[in-house]
Amino acid sequence: MNFDERTTGPATRDEPADAQAVPTAQAAQAAQAAPAVTGERADLLAALAKQRHFLRFPTRDLTDEQAGLRTTAGELCLGGLIKHVTSVERGWAEFIRTGPSAMPDFTAMTETDWARRADDFRMLPGETLAGVLAAYAEVAGRTDELVATLPDLDAAWPLPKAPWFEAGAEWSARRVLLHIVAETAQHAGHADILRESLDGAKSMG
C-alpha cells in the first residue's frame, strides 16, 4: 500500500503460545540499546513488536524461492511484502525526524518512479529472505530507539504531497507511529493469506 490510510488493518489477534518471535541478532542488539520506557511509549513499542511478529511469522521455514512466489491473484509475495513494510517504516521514521522532505512529492512521480517503487513489493535477483528480514530488524530497531528518545510525541510536520492526503494536513509523531502500527497490522493479514495460499500454514488455528 502507499503511505495512506485508505484501508484499515485486520482485527487485533492474540499471539498463539507456539508462535513466539525469535529475534534476530540485530533486533536483540537494538532492544538492548533502546532506553527503558513506560506509559504511552511502552504501549507503542509493544504494539509495534506484536504486529511486526505477525508480519514475520508467516515466513518461517521458507526458502528464498518460496518467499518470492506470488501465491494469490495479486502481485504480492511474502519477501516483497516485508520489503515494502520496511520501506514504509523507514520513510515514516525519517519523516518524524526531518519532515516531508524525507518523502517524495507523490504528485510529481513519473511512471519510471512508480515502476522503481514497485520493486519494494517483489524479491529481486540476489535478494534473500534472511537479508530482507535483517533489513527489517535494523529499521525496526531504529524506530524503537526513536520512540524511546523522541523529545515530544506531539511534534508535527506537514504531510508530503500525495493524492491521498488532505492538502495542508499535519501529522504528529504519535499519529505517524500509530499509522506504522496500522500499516504493519494490515500487511500482517496479507502475509497470513499469502502463506496459507502457499502451503496451508496458518499463523493462528
Short mmCIF file of C-alpha atoms in Angstrom, two decimals:
data_model
loop_
_atom_site.label_atom_id
_atom_site.label_comp_id
_atom_site.label_asym_id
_atom_site.label_seq_id
_atom_site.Cartn_x
_atom_site.Cartn_y
_atom_site.Cartn_z
CA MET A 1 0.00 0.00 0.00
CA ASN A 2 1.01 3.64 -0.38
CA PHE A 3 1.68 5.96 2.55
CA ASP A 4 -2.04 6.42 3.05
CA GLU A 5 -4.99 5.50 5.25
CA ARG A 6 -7.43 4.29 2.62
CA THR A 7 -7.71 0.86 4.22
CA THR A 8 -7.64 -0.35 7.79
CA GLY A 9 -5.63 -3.15 9.37
CA PRO A 10 -7.05 -6.50 10.44
CA ALA A 11 -8.65 -7.03 13.81
CA THR A 12 -6.28 -7.44 16.72
CA ARG A 13 -5.14 -11.06 17.13
CA ASP A 14 -3.93 -12.78 20.25
CA GLU A 15 -0.48 -14.26 19.83
CA PRO A 16 -0.51 -18.08 19.94
CA ALA A 17 1.66 -19.78 22.54
CA ASP A 18 3.63 -21.62 19.86
CA ALA A 19 4.26 -18.53 17.75
CA GLN A 20 6.87 -16.76 19.82
CA ALA A 21 9.11 -14.46 17.81
CA VAL A 22 12.74 -15.43 17.51
CA PRO A 23 14.61 -12.11 17.47
CA THR A 24 17.49 -11.68 15.10
CA ALA A 25 20.87 -10.52 16.34
CA GLN A 26 20.11 -7.02 15.03
CA ALA A 27 16.77 -6.88 16.84
CA ALA A 28 18.28 -8.15 20.08
CA GLN A 29 21.05 -5.55 19.93
CA ALA A 30 18.52 -2.80 19.21
CA ALA A 31 16.37 -3.89 22.16
CA GLN A 32 19.38 -3.75 24.47
CA ALA A 33 20.39 -0.32 23.15
CA ALA A 34 16.95 1.31 23.46
CA PRO A 35 16.33 3.14 26.75
CA ALA A 36 13.71 1.68 29.08
CA VAL A 37 10.34 3.43 28.72
CA THR A 38 6.96 3.37 30.44
CA GLY A 39 3.44 4.60 29.76
CA GLU A 40 2.40 5.60 26.26
CA ARG A 41 5.79 4.96 24.72
CA ALA A 42 5.93 1.46 26.19
CA ASP A 43 2.46 0.82 24.75
CA LEU A 44 3.58 1.99 21.31
CA LEU A 45 6.65 -0.24 21.41
CA ALA A 46 4.56 -3.23 22.50
CA ALA A 47 2.05 -2.65 19.69
CA LEU A 48 4.83 -2.35 17.13
CA ALA A 49 6.55 -5.52 18.38
CA LYS A 50 3.35 -7.58 18.26
CA GLN A 51 2.38 -6.59 14.73
CA ARG A 52 5.94 -6.99 13.46
CA HIS A 53 5.92 -10.53 14.83
CA PHE A 54 2.72 -11.38 12.99
CA LEU A 55 4.20 -9.96 9.80
CA ARG A 56 7.40 -12.02 10.10
CA PHE A 57 5.89 -15.24 11.39
CA PRO A 58 4.36 -16.38 8.06
CA THR A 59 7.88 -16.52 6.58
CA ARG A 60 9.02 -19.25 8.99
CA ASP A 61 10.81 -22.22 7.39
CA LEU A 62 10.55 -20.80 3.87
CA THR A 63 13.23 -20.89 1.19
CA ASP A 64 14.24 -17.79 -0.73
CA GLU A 65 12.33 -19.11 -3.73
CA GLN A 66 9.15 -19.60 -1.71
CA ALA A 67 9.44 -16.14 -0.19
CA GLY A 68 9.43 -14.69 -3.71
CA LEU A 69 6.42 -16.62 -5.01
CA ARG A 70 3.13 -14.92 -5.85
CA THR A 71 0.59 -17.26 -4.26
CA THR A 72 -2.61 -15.30 -4.95
CA ALA A 73 -4.06 -13.45 -7.93
CA GLY A 74 -2.27 -10.29 -6.75
CA GLU A 75 1.32 -9.13 -7.17
CA LEU A 76 2.43 -9.66 -3.57
CA CYS A 77 4.92 -12.20 -2.27
CA LEU A 78 6.00 -12.64 1.34
CA GLY A 79 9.52 -11.34 0.87
CA GLY A 80 8.29 -8.34 -1.11
CA LEU A 81 5.65 -7.60 1.49
CA ILE A 82 8.27 -7.33 4.22
CA LYS A 83 10.46 -5.21 1.94
CA HIS A 84 7.52 -2.86 1.46
CA VAL A 85 6.78 -2.53 5.18
CA THR A 86 10.48 -1.94 5.81
CA SER A 87 10.48 0.89 3.27
CA VAL A 88 7.27 2.38 4.69
CA GLU A 89 8.55 2.30 8.27
CA ARG A 90 11.92 3.75 7.26
CA GLY A 91 10.22 6.59 5.39
CA TRP A 92 7.83 7.49 8.17
CA ALA A 93 10.52 7.34 10.85
CA GLU A 94 12.61 9.76 8.80
CA PHE A 95 9.51 11.95 8.40
CA ILE A 96 9.27 12.16 12.20
CA ARG A 97 12.90 13.30 12.31
CA THR A 98 13.08 15.69 9.35
CA GLY A 99 9.60 16.36 7.98
CA PRO A 100 8.07 16.00 4.50
CA SER A 101 11.43 16.28 2.74
CA ALA A 102 12.02 12.67 3.85
CA MET A 103 9.46 11.54 1.26
CA PRO A 104 8.99 12.22 -2.43
CA ASP A 105 6.35 14.52 -3.89
CA PHE A 106 3.97 11.73 -4.92
CA THR A 107 2.03 14.09 -7.18
CA ALA A 108 5.15 14.57 -9.32
CA MET A 109 6.27 10.94 -9.64
CA THR A 110 6.74 9.59 -13.16
CA GLU A 111 5.92 6.13 -14.49
CA THR A 112 9.59 5.28 -14.07
CA ASP A 113 9.45 6.38 -10.42
CA TRP A 114 6.40 4.20 -9.77
CA ALA A 115 7.99 1.25 -11.54
CA ARG A 116 11.11 1.60 -9.38
CA ARG A 117 8.95 1.81 -6.28
CA ALA A 118 7.19 -1.39 -7.31
CA ASP A 119 10.48 -3.23 -6.72
CA ASP A 120 9.71 -2.87 -3.00
CA PHE A 121 6.94 -5.41 -3.48
CA ARG A 122 8.98 -8.24 -5.01
CA MET A 123 12.09 -10.28 -4.34
CA LEU A 124 14.75 -9.18 -6.81
CA PRO A 125 17.57 -11.37 -8.15
CA GLY A 126 20.23 -11.86 -5.47
CA GLU A 127 17.95 -10.94 -2.57
CA THR A 128 17.44 -13.48 0.21
CA LEU A 129 14.76 -13.88 2.84
CA ALA A 130 17.41 -13.68 5.55
CA GLY A 131 18.64 -10.39 4.11
CA VAL A 132 15.11 -8.98 3.87
CA LEU A 133 14.37 -9.91 7.48
CA ALA A 134 17.68 -8.47 8.68
CA ALA A 135 16.95 -5.17 6.95
CA TYR A 136 13.52 -5.09 8.59
CA ALA A 137 15.02 -5.77 12.03
CA GLU A 138 17.52 -2.96 11.55
CA VAL A 139 14.82 -0.45 10.61
CA ALA A 140 12.61 -1.65 13.48
CA GLY A 141 15.44 -1.15 15.94
CA ARG A 142 15.97 2.42 14.78
CA THR A 143 12.25 3.16 15.06
CA ASP A 144 12.14 1.72 18.57
CA GLU A 145 15.05 3.93 19.60
CA LEU A 146 13.22 6.92 18.12
CA VAL A 147 10.08 6.10 20.12
CA ALA A 148 12.13 5.89 23.30
CA THR A 149 14.16 9.06 22.80
CA LEU A 150 12.00 11.49 20.83
CA PRO A 151 11.58 14.64 22.96
CA ASP A 152 7.93 15.26 22.07
CA LEU A 153 5.34 12.90 20.55
CA ASP A 154 3.15 15.93 19.79
CA ALA A 155 5.73 17.45 17.42
CA ALA A 156 4.13 17.65 13.98
CA TRP A 157 5.09 18.19 10.34
CA PRO A 158 3.02 18.96 7.22
CA LEU A 159 2.32 15.79 5.26
CA PRO A 160 4.09 15.24 1.92
CA LYS A 161 2.20 15.99 -1.28
CA ALA A 162 0.12 12.99 -2.32
CA PRO A 163 -3.34 12.47 -3.85
CA TRP A 164 -4.44 10.53 -0.75
CA PHE A 165 -3.55 13.25 1.79
CA GLU A 166 -5.64 16.27 2.63
CA ALA A 167 -3.87 19.42 1.48
CA GLY A 168 -2.27 21.30 4.36
CA ALA A 169 -2.76 18.48 6.89
CA GLU A 170 -0.19 17.81 9.62
CA TRP A 171 0.62 14.63 11.50
CA SER A 172 2.22 14.44 14.90
CA ALA A 173 4.91 11.88 15.69
CA ARG A 174 2.25 10.00 17.68
CA ARG A 175 -0.09 9.87 14.65
CA VAL A 176 2.74 8.62 12.44
CA LEU A 177 3.64 5.85 14.88
CA LEU A 178 0.02 4.74 15.09
CA HIS A 179 -0.04 4.68 11.29
CA ILE A 180 3.04 2.42 11.25
CA VAL A 181 1.28 0.06 13.66
CA ALA A 182 -1.85 0.02 11.47
CA GLU A 183 0.13 -0.46 8.27
CA THR A 184 2.09 -3.34 9.77
CA ALA A 185 -1.08 -4.99 11.07
CA GLN A 186 -2.76 -4.65 7.69
CA HIS A 187 0.13 -6.33 5.92
CA ALA A 188 0.42 -9.00 8.61
CA GLY A 189 -3.06 -10.03 7.49
CA HIS A 190 -1.86 -10.09 3.89
CA ALA A 191 1.06 -12.27 4.95
CA ASP A 192 -1.32 -14.78 6.56
CA ILE A 193 -3.21 -15.13 3.30
CA LEU A 194 -0.06 -15.45 1.20
CA ARG A 195 1.40 -18.17 3.43
CA GLU A 196 -1.83 -20.15 3.67
CA SER A 197 -2.15 -19.99 -0.12
CA LEU A 198 1.40 -21.30 -0.43
CA ASP A 199 1.25 -24.43 1.73
CA GLY A 200 -1.74 -24.20 4.06
CA ALA A 201 0.26 -22.99 7.08
CA LYS A 202 -1.51 -20.52 9.34
CA SER A 203 -0.42 -18.07 12.00
CA MET A 204 -3.49 -18.92 14.06
CA GLY A 205 -5.67 -22.04 14.28
#
